[in-house]
Amino acid sequence: MYTTENSHLPTHVHSWAHFVVWNGAAAMAWKNPLSSWFTAMLHCFGGGILSCILLAEPPLRFLANNTNILLASSIWYITFFCPCDLVSQGYSFLPVQLLAAGMKEVTRTWKIVGGVTHANSYYKNGWIVMIAIGWARGAGGSIITNFEQLVKGGWKPEADEWLKMSYPAKVTLLGSVIFTFQQTKHLAISRHNLMFLYTMFLVATKITMMITETAIMPFAPFEDTLSRMLFGWQQQFSSCEKKTETKSSFNGTGSSTSKPIAVASDKVKKKHTKKTE
């Protein structure tokens, strides 16, 4: 199953090239080529490395495939050190980016399915393990960004993927859950049909986000509703308690102010009766 992880390597490397070119990595590559190459390999093979660690397999297993390593290294080299920067300039055209992005989402589906199937071979019907491995295999490059930043010397704990999940990590987690249900026979649909529908959703969403240049979050309304249903009870109770406290304090001040007024009126009545007598 590990070959499935790297069977679509050129597409994944092209997506990595788009990532590094537009995030100021060229200067780092010229200054420290070894660190740049290592972070590139982490981004390309991060899903396989992370899934191997979770399944207690050798994390350097990806180095055994010399063809993939040489291919990824050659693309890394021409991306940063091509004369006149022709590769990055050619990749700056929108049609090329759309094509690479669509192919990357197709690759993501295959990686998720491969991770779920691989985990099922170790833990039969262990759906939590299957979800975790499918998620790691499909979004490993974004999940291990902390280690990648540490290698580059720019670690930023506040940008942790666990603290603020990106859209690729969220959609990969959703796909891992869906394919795990299909693998355990809890979802009555064939794998090929499910892969087709899921891939079309990924491609359409990604292309729309790139064309409109907006960060469309299809899961935002669902996440907000689910968060309020599951984790918003304490906030609702605290708001209700604050309202009751304000009401009680208002009532207390009203009663305390009314007492002196009543006492003063009684004194006035007593004086008036004495004068009349």
Short mmCIF file of N, CA and C in Angstrom, two decimals, residues 144-235:
data_model
loop_
_atom_site.label_atom_id
_atom_site.label_comp_id
_atom_site.label_asym_id
_atom_site.label_seq_id
_atom_site.Cartn_x
_atom_site.Cartn_y
_atom_site.Cartn_z
N ILE A 144 2.43 18.12 9.50
CA ILE A 144 3.78 18.17 10.07
C ILE A 144 4.49 19.47 9.74
N THR A 145 3.71 20.52 9.51
CA THR A 145 4.33 21.82 9.19
C THR A 145 5.18 22.35 10.33
N ASN A 146 4.84 22.01 11.58
CA ASN A 146 5.64 22.48 12.70
C ASN A 146 7.07 21.96 12.61
N PHE A 147 7.21 20.68 12.31
CA PHE A 147 8.55 20.11 12.18
C PHE A 147 9.27 20.70 10.97
N GLU A 148 8.52 20.94 9.92
CA GLU A 148 9.11 21.56 8.73
C GLU A 148 9.60 22.97 9.04
N GLN A 149 8.82 23.74 9.79
CA GLN A 149 9.25 25.08 10.17
C GLN A 149 10.44 25.04 11.12
N LEU A 150 10.48 24.00 11.96
CA LEU A 150 11.61 23.86 12.88
C LEU A 150 12.89 23.60 12.11
N VAL A 151 12.81 22.81 11.05
CA VAL A 151 13.99 22.54 10.24
C VAL A 151 14.48 23.82 9.55
N LYS A 152 13.53 24.65 9.11
CA LYS A 152 13.89 25.89 8.43
C LYS A 152 14.30 27.00 9.40
N GLY A 153 14.13 26.77 10.72
CA GLY A 153 14.50 27.77 11.70
C GLY A 153 13.46 28.84 11.90
N GLY A 154 12.23 28.58 11.50
CA GLY A 154 11.16 29.57 11.66
C GLY A 154 9.93 28.98 12.30
N TRP A 155 10.10 28.32 13.45
CA TRP A 155 8.98 27.64 14.10
C TRP A 155 8.03 28.67 14.67
N LYS A 156 6.73 28.50 14.39
CA LYS A 156 5.69 29.41 14.86
C LYS A 156 4.60 28.58 15.54
N PRO A 157 4.64 28.44 16.86
CA PRO A 157 3.64 27.61 17.55
C PRO A 157 2.22 28.11 17.37
N GLU A 158 2.02 29.43 17.19
CA GLU A 158 0.66 29.94 17.05
C GLU A 158 0.02 29.53 15.74
N ALA A 159 0.85 29.08 14.76
CA ALA A 159 0.32 28.65 13.47
C ALA A 159 0.17 27.14 13.39
N ASP A 160 0.02 26.49 14.54
CA ASP A 160 -0.09 25.05 14.57
C ASP A 160 -1.37 24.60 13.88
N GLU A 161 -1.25 23.52 13.11
CA GLU A 161 -2.41 22.99 12.38
C GLU A 161 -3.46 22.46 13.34
N TRP A 162 -3.04 22.03 14.53
CA TRP A 162 -4.02 21.53 15.50
C TRP A 162 -4.81 22.68 16.12
N LEU A 163 -4.20 23.86 16.20
CA LEU A 163 -4.90 24.99 16.78
C LEU A 163 -5.81 25.68 15.78
N LYS A 164 -5.38 25.72 14.54
CA LYS A 164 -6.16 26.37 13.49
C LYS A 164 -6.06 25.53 12.23
N MET A 165 -7.00 24.62 12.06
CA MET A 165 -6.95 23.69 10.94
C MET A 165 -7.25 24.41 9.63
N SER A 166 -6.47 24.07 8.63
CA SER A 166 -6.68 24.63 7.30
C SER A 166 -7.78 23.87 6.58
N TYR A 167 -8.22 24.42 5.46
CA TYR A 167 -9.28 23.75 4.69
C TYR A 167 -8.84 22.38 4.16
N PRO A 168 -7.61 22.22 3.62
CA PRO A 168 -7.21 20.86 3.18
C PRO A 168 -7.24 19.84 4.31
N ALA A 169 -6.81 20.23 5.51
CA ALA A 169 -6.84 19.28 6.63
C ALA A 169 -8.28 18.92 7.00
N LYS A 170 -9.19 19.89 6.96
CA LYS A 170 -10.58 19.61 7.31
C LYS A 170 -11.24 18.71 6.28
N VAL A 171 -11.04 19.02 5.00
CA VAL A 171 -11.69 18.23 3.97
C VAL A 171 -11.08 16.83 3.89
N THR A 172 -9.81 16.70 4.22
CA THR A 172 -9.20 15.37 4.26
C THR A 172 -9.74 14.55 5.42
N LEU A 173 -9.94 15.19 6.57
CA LEU A 173 -10.54 14.48 7.71
C LEU A 173 -11.95 14.02 7.38
N LEU A 174 -12.72 14.87 6.72
CA LEU A 174 -14.06 14.47 6.30
C LEU A 174 -14.02 13.29 5.34
N GLY A 175 -13.11 13.34 4.37
CA GLY A 175 -12.98 12.22 3.44
C GLY A 175 -12.55 10.95 4.11
N SER A 176 -11.66 11.05 5.10
CA SER A 176 -11.23 9.87 5.83
C SER A 176 -12.38 9.22 6.59
N VAL A 177 -13.24 10.05 7.18
CA VAL A 177 -14.41 9.52 7.89
C VAL A 177 -15.37 8.83 6.91
N ILE A 178 -15.60 9.46 5.77
CA ILE A 178 -16.53 8.90 4.79
C ILE A 178 -16.02 7.57 4.25
N PHE A 179 -14.76 7.51 3.87
CA PHE A 179 -14.22 6.27 3.31
C PHE A 179 -14.05 5.19 4.37
N THR A 180 -13.89 5.59 5.63
CA THR A 180 -13.87 4.59 6.70
C THR A 180 -15.24 3.96 6.88
N PHE A 181 -16.30 4.76 6.82
CA PHE A 181 -17.65 4.21 6.89
C PHE A 181 -17.92 3.29 5.70
N GLN A 182 -17.41 3.65 4.54
CA GLN A 182 -17.61 2.80 3.37
C GLN A 182 -16.82 1.49 3.53
N GLN A 183 -15.63 1.58 4.11
CA GLN A 183 -14.80 0.38 4.28
C GLN A 183 -15.42 -0.58 5.29
N THR A 184 -16.05 -0.05 6.33
CA THR A 184 -16.68 -0.89 7.35
C THR A 184 -18.13 -1.25 7.02
N LYS A 185 -18.56 -0.97 5.78
CA LYS A 185 -19.89 -1.36 5.30
C LYS A 185 -21.02 -0.60 5.99
N HIS A 186 -20.71 0.56 6.56
CA HIS A 186 -21.76 1.39 7.16
C HIS A 186 -22.31 2.41 6.17
N LEU A 187 -21.74 2.48 4.99
CA LEU A 187 -22.20 3.40 3.96
C LEU A 187 -22.47 2.59 2.70
N ALA A 188 -23.74 2.55 2.30
CA ALA A 188 -24.16 1.69 1.19
C ALA A 188 -23.89 2.38 -0.14
N ILE A 189 -22.63 2.39 -0.54
CA ILE A 189 -22.22 2.94 -1.83
C ILE A 189 -20.90 2.28 -2.21
N SER A 190 -20.72 2.08 -3.49
CA SER A 190 -19.47 1.45 -3.94
C SER A 190 -18.31 2.42 -3.79
N ARG A 191 -17.12 1.85 -3.68
CA ARG A 191 -15.95 2.68 -3.46
C ARG A 191 -15.67 3.58 -4.66
N HIS A 192 -15.82 3.06 -5.86
CA HIS A 192 -15.52 3.85 -7.06
C HIS A 192 -16.48 5.04 -7.18
N ASN A 193 -17.75 4.81 -6.92
CA ASN A 193 -18.71 5.92 -6.98
C ASN A 193 -18.43 6.97 -5.91
N LEU A 194 -18.08 6.50 -4.71
CA LEU A 194 -17.78 7.43 -3.64
C LEU A 194 -16.51 8.23 -3.96
N MET A 195 -15.51 7.58 -4.51
CA MET A 195 -14.29 8.28 -4.90
C MET A 195 -14.57 9.32 -5.97
N PHE A 196 -15.44 9.00 -6.92
CA PHE A 196 -15.77 9.94 -7.98
C PHE A 196 -16.49 11.17 -7.41
N LEU A 197 -17.48 10.95 -6.56
CA LEU A 197 -18.23 12.07 -6.00
C LEU A 197 -17.36 12.94 -5.10
N TYR A 198 -16.55 12.30 -4.29
CA TYR A 198 -15.68 13.06 -3.39
C TYR A 198 -14.63 13.85 -4.17
N THR A 199 -14.08 13.26 -5.21
CA THR A 199 -13.08 13.95 -6.01
C THR A 199 -13.69 15.13 -6.75
N MET A 200 -14.89 14.96 -7.28
CA MET A 200 -15.55 16.07 -7.96
C MET A 200 -15.82 17.23 -7.00
N PHE A 201 -16.19 16.90 -5.78
CA PHE A 201 -16.40 17.94 -4.78
C PHE A 201 -15.10 18.68 -4.48
N LEU A 202 -14.01 17.95 -4.32
CA LEU A 202 -12.71 18.57 -4.04
C LEU A 202 -12.25 19.47 -5.19
N VAL A 203 -12.35 18.95 -6.40
CA VAL A 203 -11.87 19.70 -7.56
C VAL A 203 -12.71 20.96 -7.76
N ALA A 204 -14.03 20.83 -7.68
CA ALA A 204 -14.90 21.98 -7.89
C ALA A 204 -14.66 23.05 -6.83
N THR A 205 -14.50 22.64 -5.58
CA THR A 205 -14.27 23.62 -4.51
C THR A 205 -12.93 24.30 -4.66
N LYS A 206 -11.90 23.52 -4.96
CA LYS A 206 -10.55 24.08 -5.09
C LYS A 206 -10.46 25.06 -6.27
N ILE A 207 -11.01 24.69 -7.40
CA ILE A 207 -10.96 25.57 -8.58
C ILE A 207 -11.76 26.85 -8.33
N THR A 208 -12.90 26.72 -7.67
CA THR A 208 -13.69 27.90 -7.35
C THR A 208 -12.94 28.85 -6.44
N MET A 209 -12.24 28.30 -5.45
CA MET A 209 -11.46 29.12 -4.55
C MET A 209 -10.32 29.83 -5.28
N MET A 210 -9.70 29.16 -6.23
CA MET A 210 -8.59 29.76 -6.96
C MET A 210 -9.07 30.82 -7.95
N ILE A 211 -10.19 30.57 -8.60
CA ILE A 211 -10.68 31.53 -9.60
C ILE A 211 -11.21 32.79 -8.92
N THR A 212 -12.00 32.61 -7.87
CA THR A 212 -12.58 33.76 -7.18
C THR A 212 -11.61 34.43 -6.22
N GLU A 213 -10.48 33.75 -5.93
CA GLU A 213 -9.47 34.28 -5.02
C GLU A 213 -10.06 34.58 -3.65
N THR A 214 -10.94 33.71 -3.20
CA THR A 214 -11.54 33.83 -1.89
C THR A 214 -11.42 32.50 -1.17
N ALA A 215 -11.32 32.57 0.13
CA ALA A 215 -11.23 31.35 0.94
C ALA A 215 -12.63 30.87 1.28
N ILE A 216 -13.23 30.11 0.37
CA ILE A 216 -14.57 29.58 0.59
C ILE A 216 -14.49 28.44 1.60
N MET A 217 -15.30 28.52 2.64
CA MET A 217 -15.34 27.50 3.67
C MET A 217 -16.72 26.85 3.68
N PRO A 218 -16.91 25.76 2.91
CA PRO A 218 -18.24 25.15 2.86
C PRO A 218 -18.69 24.59 4.19
N PHE A 219 -17.74 24.30 5.09
CA PHE A 219 -18.10 23.68 6.35
C PHE A 219 -18.34 24.70 7.46
N ALA A 220 -18.20 26.00 7.17
CA ALA A 220 -18.32 27.01 8.22
C ALA A 220 -19.70 27.00 8.89
N PRO A 221 -20.82 27.00 8.14
CA PRO A 221 -22.14 26.95 8.82
C PRO A 221 -22.34 25.69 9.63
N PHE A 222 -21.90 24.55 9.08
CA PHE A 222 -22.04 23.29 9.80
C PHE A 222 -21.19 23.29 11.07
N GLU A 223 -19.96 23.80 10.97
CA GLU A 223 -19.08 23.84 12.13
C GLU A 223 -19.65 24.75 13.21
N ASP A 224 -20.21 25.88 12.81
CA ASP A 224 -20.77 26.81 13.79
C ASP A 224 -21.97 26.20 14.50
N THR A 225 -22.84 25.56 13.72
CA THR A 225 -24.02 24.93 14.33
C THR A 225 -23.63 23.79 15.26
N LEU A 226 -22.70 22.95 14.80
CA LEU A 226 -22.27 21.82 15.62
C LEU A 226 -21.55 22.29 16.88
N SER A 227 -20.77 23.36 16.76
CA SER A 227 -20.06 23.89 17.93
C SER A 227 -21.05 24.42 18.97
N ARG A 228 -22.09 25.08 18.50
CA ARG A 228 -23.09 25.59 19.46
C ARG A 228 -23.88 24.47 20.10
N MET A 229 -24.14 23.41 19.33
CA MET A 229 -24.91 22.30 19.88
C MET A 229 -24.11 21.50 20.90
N LEU A 230 -22.83 21.27 20.64
CA LEU A 230 -22.03 20.40 21.50
C LEU A 230 -21.26 21.15 22.58
N PHE A 231 -20.76 22.33 22.25
CA PHE A 231 -19.86 23.01 23.18
C PHE A 231 -20.35 24.40 23.59
N GLY A 232 -21.57 24.76 23.26
CA GLY A 232 -22.07 26.09 23.59
C GLY A 232 -22.97 26.15 24.81
N TRP A 233 -23.16 25.00 25.49
CA TRP A 233 -24.09 25.00 26.62
C TRP A 233 -23.55 25.83 27.78
N GLN A 234 -22.28 25.74 28.05
CA GLN A 234 -21.70 26.49 29.16
C GLN A 234 -21.84 27.99 28.94
N GLN A 235 -21.64 28.44 27.70
CA GLN A 235 -21.80 29.86 27.41
C GLN A 235 -23.25 30.31 27.59
#
